[in-house]
Amino acid sequence: ELKVEQNPLFLSMQEGKNYTIYCNYSTTSDRLYWYRQDPGKSLESLFVLLSNGAVKQEGRLMASLDTKARLSTLHITAAVHDLSATYFCAVHSNTGNQFYFGTGTSLTVIP
Amino acid sequence: DGGITQSPKYLFRKEGQNVTLSCEQNLNHDAMYWYRQDPGQGLRLIYYSQIVNDFQKGDIAEGYSVSREKKESFPLTVTSAQKNPTAFYLCASSIWGQDGTEAFFGQGTRLTVV
C-alpha cells in the first residue's frame, strides 16, 4: 500500500515568516498534488506536479517535486493570515487509478 | 458550469437506518471516488469506480455500498452496519488530461448520527 506522510501536522507561524511543509511517499510515482482545505469546506486544487524537478508557484506558495527522493515540498513565503488552512498532498497510483492522501498540515498564521 | 454536486450538504441518521449520499458530475469523468474525513484527519478511501457498472473497495469499505449505473452518478449508501458513520464525506472524480490525472472534489456531505 502506498503511504504518504506529511510533516509537520500542525504549524503555527507569524505573518511575514517563511516555512516549508514536507510530503514523503513510499513508492514510485511521478504525479503529486497539493490541495487546500478551509474549515468545513471541500478540497481546492493548488498544484499538480508531474515530473522530477517540477516547480510551480502561485502567489506566496511554491511547490516542488523530487521523484528520486520521493519528496515534495510546499514552501510558504512571507505568510499572511489568508493562508491559514489545512494543506494536503496526494500521490496518484497507476495501479487501480487511486489517489493517496497525506494526513494534512494544519497551518495557522498569526498576525 | 461543469462540476461535482453532492447532496445533501447536511444529513442526520438515526441508529439502524440506511442513508444514501448523492454525487453527480457533469465533467464527463470516467473515475469517481468516495472519501471519508474525520475531524482533524486526512482522507480515507471508501470506494472507487473506474467505469460504469464497475467499482472497487477502498481501505474502509465495510458498512458502505455503492452503485455506478450511470457515468454521471456514484451514490454512496451508509448502511446500519457502519457503526460510526458520523463524518464528512467527499466525492471526487478524475480524468486523464494534458496535465495528467487530477481529482476534483464536490462540496461534501456532513453526516451525523442522532
PDB file of C-alpha atoms in Angstrom:
ATOM      1  CA  GLU A   1       0.000   0.000   0.000  1.00  0.00           C
ATOM      2  CA  LEU A   2       1.267   3.427  -0.894  1.00  0.00           C
ATOM      3  CA  LYS A   3       1.849   5.617   2.167  1.00  0.00           C
ATOM      4  CA  VAL A   4       2.020   9.395   2.189  1.00  0.00           C
ATOM      5  CA  GLU A   5       3.438  11.228   5.167  1.00  0.00           C
ATOM      6  CA  GLN A   6       3.321  14.947   5.805  1.00  0.00           C
ATOM      7  CA  ASN A   7       5.121  16.986   8.368  1.00  0.00           C
ATOM      8  CA  PRO A   8       4.556  18.924  10.368  1.00  0.00           C
ATOM      9  CA  LEU A   9       0.961  18.035  11.225  1.00  0.00           C
ATOM     10  CA  PHE A  10       0.398  21.397  12.874  1.00  0.00           C
ATOM     11  CA  LEU A  11       2.144  24.632  12.048  1.00  0.00           C
ATOM     12  CA  SER A  12       1.694  27.976  13.727  1.00  0.00           C
ATOM     13  CA  MET A  13       3.649  30.793  12.206  1.00  0.00           C
ATOM     14  CA  GLN A  14       3.795  34.551  12.361  1.00  0.00           C
ATOM     15  CA  GLU A  15       2.833  36.740   9.455  1.00  0.00           C
ATOM     16  CA  GLY A  16       5.776  37.571   7.255  1.00  0.00           C
ATOM     17  CA  LYS A  17       7.727  34.412   8.049  1.00  0.00           C
ATOM     18  CA  ASN A  18       8.744  31.621   5.700  1.00  0.00           C
ATOM     19  CA  TYR A  19       8.214  27.915   6.213  1.00  0.00           C
ATOM     20  CA  THR A  20       8.163  24.591   4.361  1.00  0.00           C
ATOM     21  CA  ILE A  21       5.761  21.671   4.546  1.00  0.00           C
ATOM     22  CA  TYR A  22       7.175  18.275   3.583  1.00  0.00           C
ATOM     23  CA  CYS A  23       5.463  15.355   1.874  1.00  0.00           C
ATOM     24  CA  ASN A  24       7.146  11.946   1.637  1.00  0.00           C
ATOM     25  CA  TYR A  25       5.671   8.976  -0.172  1.00  0.00           C
ATOM     26  CA  SER A  26       6.567   5.335  -0.168  1.00  0.00           C
ATOM     27  CA  THR A  27       6.536   4.158  -3.757  1.00  0.00           C
ATOM     28  CA  THR A  28       7.383   5.326  -7.226  1.00  0.00           C
ATOM     29  CA  SER A  29       5.027   7.932  -8.565  1.00  0.00           C
ATOM     30  CA  ASP A  30       5.518  10.943 -10.784  1.00  0.00           C
ATOM     31  CA  ARG A  31       2.248  12.658 -10.026  1.00  0.00           C
ATOM     32  CA  LEU A  32       1.972  14.706  -6.876  1.00  0.00           C
ATOM     33  CA  TYR A  33      -0.822  17.055  -5.942  1.00  0.00           C
ATOM     34  CA  TRP A  34      -1.298  19.764  -3.332  1.00  0.00           C
ATOM     35  CA  TYR A  35      -4.730  20.727  -2.057  1.00  0.00           C
ATOM     36  CA  ARG A  36      -6.036  23.336   0.347  1.00  0.00           C
ATOM     37  CA  GLN A  37      -8.998  22.801   2.680  1.00  0.00           C
ATOM     38  CA  ASP A  38     -10.693  25.557   4.662  1.00  0.00           C
ATOM     39  CA  PRO A  39     -12.630  24.509   7.789  1.00  0.00           C
ATOM     40  CA  GLY A  40     -15.836  22.689   6.899  1.00  0.00           C
ATOM     41  CA  LYS A  41     -15.148  23.036   3.186  1.00  0.00           C
ATOM     42  CA  SER A  42     -14.072  20.801   0.345  1.00  0.00           C
ATOM     43  CA  LEU A  43     -10.606  20.445  -1.139  1.00  0.00           C
ATOM     44  CA  GLU A  44      -9.319  23.021  -3.588  1.00  0.00           C
ATOM     45  CA  SER A  45      -6.570  22.069  -6.018  1.00  0.00           C
ATOM     46  CA  LEU A  46      -3.400  24.156  -5.662  1.00  0.00           C
ATOM     47  CA  PHE A  47      -0.694  22.429  -7.682  1.00  0.00           C
ATOM     48  CA  VAL A  48      -0.207  19.456  -9.963  1.00  0.00           C
ATOM     49  CA  LEU A  49       3.420  18.273 -10.210  1.00  0.00           C
ATOM     50  CA  LEU A  50       4.052  15.773 -12.967  1.00  0.00           C
ATOM     51  CA  SER A  51       7.777  15.241 -13.313  1.00  0.00           C
ATOM     52  CA  ASN A  52      11.015  15.128 -11.404  1.00  0.00           C
ATOM     53  CA  GLY A  53      12.270  18.612 -10.688  1.00  0.00           C
ATOM     54  CA  ALA A  54       8.888  20.222 -11.326  1.00  0.00           C
ATOM     55  CA  VAL A  55       8.410  23.544  -9.577  1.00  0.00           C
ATOM     56  CA  LYS A  56       5.232  25.570  -9.567  1.00  0.00           C
ATOM     57  CA  GLN A  57       4.462  28.880  -7.889  1.00  0.00           C
ATOM     58  CA  GLU A  58       1.248  30.702  -7.171  1.00  0.00           C
ATOM     59  CA  GLY A  59       1.445  33.837  -5.069  1.00  0.00           C
ATOM     60  CA  ARG A  60       3.173  33.084  -1.779  1.00  0.00           C
ATOM     61  CA  LEU A  61       3.126  29.311  -2.316  1.00  0.00           C
ATOM     62  CA  MET A  62       5.710  27.298  -4.224  1.00  0.00           C
ATOM     63  CA  ALA A  63       5.648  23.532  -4.682  1.00  0.00           C
ATOM     64  CA  SER A  64       8.424  21.251  -5.867  1.00  0.00           C
ATOM     65  CA  LEU A  65       8.848  17.569  -6.601  1.00  0.00           C
ATOM     66  CA  ASP A  66      11.858  15.251  -6.305  1.00  0.00           C
ATOM     67  CA  THR A  67      10.731  11.849  -7.528  1.00  0.00           C
ATOM     68  CA  LYS A  68      14.081  10.211  -6.763  1.00  0.00           C
ATOM     69  CA  ALA A  69      13.836  11.196  -3.108  1.00  0.00           C
ATOM     70  CA  ARG A  70      10.050  10.641  -3.178  1.00  0.00           C
ATOM     71  CA  LEU A  71       9.657  14.083  -1.642  1.00  0.00           C
ATOM     72  CA  SER A  72       7.564  17.131  -2.366  1.00  0.00           C
ATOM     73  CA  THR A  73       7.722  20.445  -0.564  1.00  0.00           C
ATOM     74  CA  LEU A  74       5.270  23.295  -0.233  1.00  0.00           C
ATOM     75  CA  HIS A  75       7.119  26.487   0.615  1.00  0.00           C
ATOM     76  CA  ILE A  76       5.315  29.448   2.111  1.00  0.00           C
ATOM     77  CA  THR A  77       6.898  32.854   1.650  1.00  0.00           C
ATOM     78  CA  ALA A  78       6.008  35.843   3.842  1.00  0.00           C
ATOM     79  CA  ALA A  79       2.905  34.207   5.252  1.00  0.00           C
ATOM     80  CA  VAL A  80      -0.355  36.125   5.559  1.00  0.00           C
ATOM     81  CA  HIS A  81      -3.460  35.289   7.598  1.00  0.00           C
ATOM     82  CA  ASP A  82      -5.415  34.260   4.479  1.00  0.00           C
ATOM     83  CA  LEU A  83      -3.120  31.267   4.070  1.00  0.00           C
ATOM     84  CA  SER A  84      -4.479  29.704   7.279  1.00  0.00           C
ATOM     85  CA  ALA A  85      -5.972  26.359   6.211  1.00  0.00           C
ATOM     86  CA  THR A  86      -5.176  22.665   6.088  1.00  0.00           C
ATOM     87  CA  TYR A  87      -2.901  21.584   3.256  1.00  0.00           C
ATOM     88  CA  PHE A  88      -2.886  18.069   1.855  1.00  0.00           C
ATOM     89  CA  CYS A  89      -0.528  16.389  -0.516  1.00  0.00           C
ATOM     90  CA  ALA A  90      -1.694  13.424  -2.577  1.00  0.00           C
ATOM     91  CA  VAL A  91       0.002  10.880  -4.784  1.00  0.00           C
ATOM     92  CA  HIS A  92      -1.590   9.113  -7.724  1.00  0.00           C
ATOM     93  CA  SER A  93      -1.063   5.397  -8.099  1.00  0.00           C
ATOM     94  CA  ASN A  94      -1.372   3.980 -11.575  1.00  0.00           C
ATOM     95  CA  THR A  95      -2.338   0.671 -10.008  1.00  0.00           C
ATOM     96  CA  GLY A  96      -6.081   0.971  -9.664  1.00  0.00           C
ATOM     97  CA  ASN A  97      -6.075   4.695 -10.535  1.00  0.00           C
ATOM     98  CA  GLN A  98      -6.239   5.749  -6.888  1.00  0.00           C
ATOM     99  CA  PHE A  99      -5.187   8.857  -5.032  1.00  0.00           C
ATOM    100  CA  TYR A 100      -3.464   8.502  -1.659  1.00  0.00           C
ATOM    101  CA  PHE A 101      -3.615  11.485   0.670  1.00  0.00           C
ATOM    102  CA  GLY A 102      -1.287  12.624   3.395  1.00  0.00           C
ATOM    103  CA  THR A 103      -2.618  13.352   6.876  1.00  0.00           C
ATOM    104  CA  GLY A 104      -2.669  17.077   6.225  1.00  0.00           C
ATOM    105  CA  THR A 105      -0.835  20.047   7.729  1.00  0.00           C
ATOM    106  CA  SER A 106      -2.984  22.473   9.683  1.00  0.00           C
ATOM    107  CA  LEU A 107      -1.478  25.925   9.183  1.00  0.00           C
ATOM    108  CA  THR A 108      -2.337  28.888  11.371  1.00  0.00           C
ATOM    109  CA  VAL A 109      -0.840  32.254  10.529  1.00  0.00           C
ATOM    110  CA  ILE A 110      -0.755  34.582  13.495  1.00  0.00           C
ATOM    111  CA  PRO A 111      -0.860  38.356  12.989  1.00  0.00           C
TER     112      PRO A 111
ATOM    113  CA  ASP B   1     -20.919  25.157 -15.316  1.00  0.00           C
ATOM    114  CA  GLY B   2     -19.155  21.835 -15.011  1.00  0.00           C
ATOM    115  CA  GLY B   3     -18.612  20.379 -11.597  1.00  0.00           C
ATOM    116  CA  ILE B   4     -19.386  17.817  -8.950  1.00  0.00           C
ATOM    117  CA  THR B   5     -22.572  18.156  -6.932  1.00  0.00           C
ATOM    118  CA  GLN B   6     -23.050  16.416  -3.628  1.00  0.00           C
ATOM    119  CA  SER B   7     -26.331  16.374  -1.777  1.00  0.00           C
ATOM    120  CA  PRO B   8     -27.487  16.886   0.812  1.00  0.00           C
ATOM    121  CA  LYS B   9     -24.972  19.190   2.461  1.00  0.00           C
ATOM    122  CA  TYR B  10     -26.070  18.023   5.920  1.00  0.00           C
ATOM    123  CA  LEU B  11     -27.650  14.679   6.761  1.00  0.00           C
ATOM    124  CA  PHE B  12     -28.862  13.208  10.007  1.00  0.00           C
ATOM    125  CA  ARG B  13     -29.254   9.499  10.527  1.00  0.00           C
ATOM    126  CA  LYS B  14     -30.978   7.589  13.256  1.00  0.00           C
ATOM    127  CA  GLU B  15     -29.467   4.443  14.670  1.00  0.00           C
ATOM    128  CA  GLY B  16     -30.195   1.450  12.435  1.00  0.00           C
ATOM    129  CA  GLN B  17     -31.094   3.489   9.367  1.00  0.00           C
ATOM    130  CA  ASN B  18     -29.577   3.306   5.922  1.00  0.00           C
ATOM    131  CA  VAL B  19     -28.940   6.636   4.237  1.00  0.00           C
ATOM    132  CA  THR B  20     -27.789   7.462   0.709  1.00  0.00           C
ATOM    133  CA  LEU B  21     -25.472  10.298  -0.236  1.00  0.00           C
ATOM    134  CA  SER B  22     -25.742  11.616  -3.764  1.00  0.00           C
ATOM    135  CA  CYS B  23     -22.834  12.504  -6.044  1.00  0.00           C
ATOM    136  CA  GLU B  24     -23.359  13.762  -9.592  1.00  0.00           C
ATOM    137  CA  GLN B  25     -20.756  15.074 -12.028  1.00  0.00           C
ATOM    138  CA  ASN B  26     -21.119  16.679 -15.456  1.00  0.00           C
ATOM    139  CA  LEU B  27     -17.395  16.730 -16.224  1.00  0.00           C
ATOM    140  CA  ASN B  28     -17.545  13.567 -18.330  1.00  0.00           C
ATOM    141  CA  HIS B  29     -15.012  11.975 -15.989  1.00  0.00           C
ATOM    142  CA  ASP B  30     -14.631   8.216 -16.043  1.00  0.00           C
ATOM    143  CA  ALA B  31     -13.393   7.669 -12.493  1.00  0.00           C
ATOM    144  CA  MET B  32     -15.260   8.569  -9.334  1.00  0.00           C
ATOM    145  CA  TYR B  33     -14.315   8.208  -5.654  1.00  0.00           C
ATOM    146  CA  TRP B  34     -15.790   8.406  -2.178  1.00  0.00           C
ATOM    147  CA  TYR B  35     -13.661   9.531   0.761  1.00  0.00           C
ATOM    148  CA  ARG B  36     -14.393   9.822   4.435  1.00  0.00           C
ATOM    149  CA  GLN B  37     -12.822  12.532   6.587  1.00  0.00           C
ATOM    150  CA  ASP B  38     -12.974  12.505  10.368  1.00  0.00           C
ATOM    151  CA  PRO B  39     -12.249  15.666  12.382  1.00  0.00           C
ATOM    152  CA  GLY B  40      -8.599  16.623  12.187  1.00  0.00           C
ATOM    153  CA  GLN B  41      -7.845  13.649   9.959  1.00  0.00           C
ATOM    154  CA  GLY B  42      -6.859  13.014   6.388  1.00  0.00           C
ATOM    155  CA  LEU B  43      -8.973  11.420   3.675  1.00  0.00           C
ATOM    156  CA  ARG B  44      -9.640   7.695   3.627  1.00  0.00           C
ATOM    157  CA  LEU B  45     -10.887   5.951   0.507  1.00  0.00           C
ATOM    158  CA  ILE B  46     -14.201   4.114   0.831  1.00  0.00           C
ATOM    159  CA  TYR B  47     -14.961   3.020  -2.748  1.00  0.00           C
ATOM    160  CA  TYR B  48     -13.909   3.997  -6.233  1.00  0.00           C
ATOM    161  CA  SER B  49     -15.154   3.323  -9.722  1.00  0.00           C
ATOM    162  CA  GLN B  50     -13.187   3.431 -12.949  1.00  0.00           C
ATOM    163  CA  ILE B  51     -16.088   2.855 -15.349  1.00  0.00           C
ATOM    164  CA  VAL B  52     -19.826   2.344 -15.363  1.00  0.00           C
ATOM    165  CA  ASN B  53     -21.044  -0.843 -13.681  1.00  0.00           C
ATOM    166  CA  ASP B  54     -17.686  -1.450 -12.021  1.00  0.00           C
ATOM    167  CA  PHE B  55     -16.358  -0.400  -8.618  1.00  0.00           C
ATOM    168  CA  GLN B  56     -13.721  -1.486  -6.124  1.00  0.00           C
ATOM    169  CA  LYS B  57     -13.426  -1.360  -2.358  1.00  0.00           C
ATOM    170  CA  GLY B  58     -11.076   1.122  -0.812  1.00  0.00           C
ATOM    171  CA  ASP B  59      -9.446   0.962   2.603  1.00  0.00           C
ATOM    172  CA  ILE B  60     -12.612   1.333   4.696  1.00  0.00           C
ATOM    173  CA  ALA B  61     -15.460  -0.151   2.637  1.00  0.00           C
ATOM    174  CA  GLU B  62     -17.118  -2.096   5.462  1.00  0.00           C
ATOM    175  CA  GLY B  63     -20.608  -0.770   6.217  1.00  0.00           C
ATOM    176  CA  TYR B  64     -20.857   1.094   2.920  1.00  0.00           C
ATOM    177  CA  SER B  65     -22.207   0.252  -0.527  1.00  0.00           C
ATOM    178  CA  VAL B  66     -22.134   1.998  -3.894  1.00  0.00           C
ATOM    179  CA  SER B  67     -23.513   1.684  -7.397  1.00  0.00           C
ATOM    180  CA  ARG B  68     -22.407   3.090 -10.749  1.00  0.00           C
ATOM    181  CA  GLU B  69     -25.267   2.673 -13.161  1.00  0.00           C
ATOM    182  CA  LYS B  70     -24.520   5.920 -14.989  1.00  0.00           C
ATOM    183  CA  LYS B  71     -21.268   7.659 -15.758  1.00  0.00           C
ATOM    184  CA  GLU B  72     -22.507  10.828 -14.087  1.00  0.00           C
ATOM    185  CA  SER B  73     -23.668   9.318 -10.807  1.00  0.00           C
ATOM    186  CA  PHE B  74     -21.953   7.472  -7.950  1.00  0.00           C
ATOM    187  CA  PRO B  75     -24.243   7.299  -4.888  1.00  0.00           C
ATOM    188  CA  LEU B  76     -22.941   6.060  -1.547  1.00  0.00           C
ATOM    189  CA  THR B  77     -25.180   4.210   0.904  1.00  0.00           C
ATOM    190  CA  VAL B  78     -24.184   4.208   4.545  1.00  0.00           C
ATOM    191  CA  THR B  79     -25.747   1.078   5.972  1.00  0.00           C
ATOM    192  CA  SER B  80     -26.706   0.250   9.532  1.00  0.00           C
ATOM    193  CA  ALA B  81     -23.639  -1.991   9.613  1.00  0.00           C
ATOM    194  CA  GLN B  82     -21.439   1.105   9.730  1.00  0.00           C
ATOM    195  CA  LYS B  83     -21.174   1.620  13.474  1.00  0.00           C
ATOM    196  CA  ASN B  84     -19.551   5.026  13.484  1.00  0.00           C
ATOM    197  CA  PRO B  85     -20.787   6.896  10.409  1.00  0.00           C
ATOM    198  CA  THR B  86     -20.544  10.450  11.724  1.00  0.00           C
ATOM    199  CA  ALA B  87     -18.034  12.110   9.414  1.00  0.00           C
ATOM    200  CA  PHE B  88     -17.547  14.433   6.443  1.00  0.00           C
ATOM    201  CA  TYR B  89     -17.958  12.584   3.138  1.00  0.00           C
ATOM    202  CA  LEU B  90     -16.276  13.817  -0.024  1.00  0.00           C
ATOM    203  CA  CYS B  91     -16.943  12.663  -3.561  1.00  0.00           C
ATOM    204  CA  ALA B  92     -14.353  13.192  -6.277  1.00  0.00           C
ATOM    205  CA  SER B  93     -13.901  12.455  -9.964  1.00  0.00           C
ATOM    206  CA  SER B  94     -10.902  12.326 -12.259  1.00  0.00           C
ATOM    207  CA  ILE B  95      -9.874  12.011 -15.884  1.00  0.00           C
ATOM    208  CA  TRP B  96      -6.642  11.771 -17.778  1.00  0.00           C
ATOM    209  CA  GLY B  97      -5.795  15.110 -19.311  1.00  0.00           C
ATOM    210  CA  GLN B  98      -2.928  17.006 -20.795  1.00  0.00           C
ATOM    211  CA  ASP B  99      -1.674  17.693 -17.305  1.00  0.00           C
ATOM    212  CA  GLY B 100      -2.155  14.134 -16.145  1.00  0.00           C
ATOM    213  CA  THR B 101      -4.779  12.841 -13.797  1.00  0.00           C
ATOM    214  CA  GLU B 102      -6.229  15.218 -11.257  1.00  0.00           C
ATOM    215  CA  ALA B 103      -9.032  14.704  -8.745  1.00  0.00           C
ATOM    216  CA  PHE B 104     -11.782  17.303  -8.427  1.00  0.00           C
ATOM    217  CA  PHE B 105     -13.954  17.350  -5.335  1.00  0.00           C
ATOM    218  CA  GLY B 106     -17.563  18.059  -4.519  1.00  0.00           C
ATOM    219  CA  GLN B 107     -18.521  20.283  -1.607  1.00  0.00           C
ATOM    220  CA  GLY B 108     -19.057  17.388   0.782  1.00  0.00           C
ATOM    221  CA  THR B 109     -21.847  15.950   2.904  1.00  0.00           C
ATOM    222  CA  ARG B 110     -21.666  16.115   6.677  1.00  0.00           C
ATOM    223  CA  LEU B 111     -23.389  13.072   8.164  1.00  0.00           C
ATOM    224  CA  THR B 112     -24.375  12.984  11.834  1.00  0.00           C
ATOM    225  CA  VAL B 113     -25.896  10.107  13.775  1.00  0.00           C
ATOM    226  CA  VAL B 114     -28.646  11.256  16.151  1.00  0.00           C
TER     227      VAL B 114
END
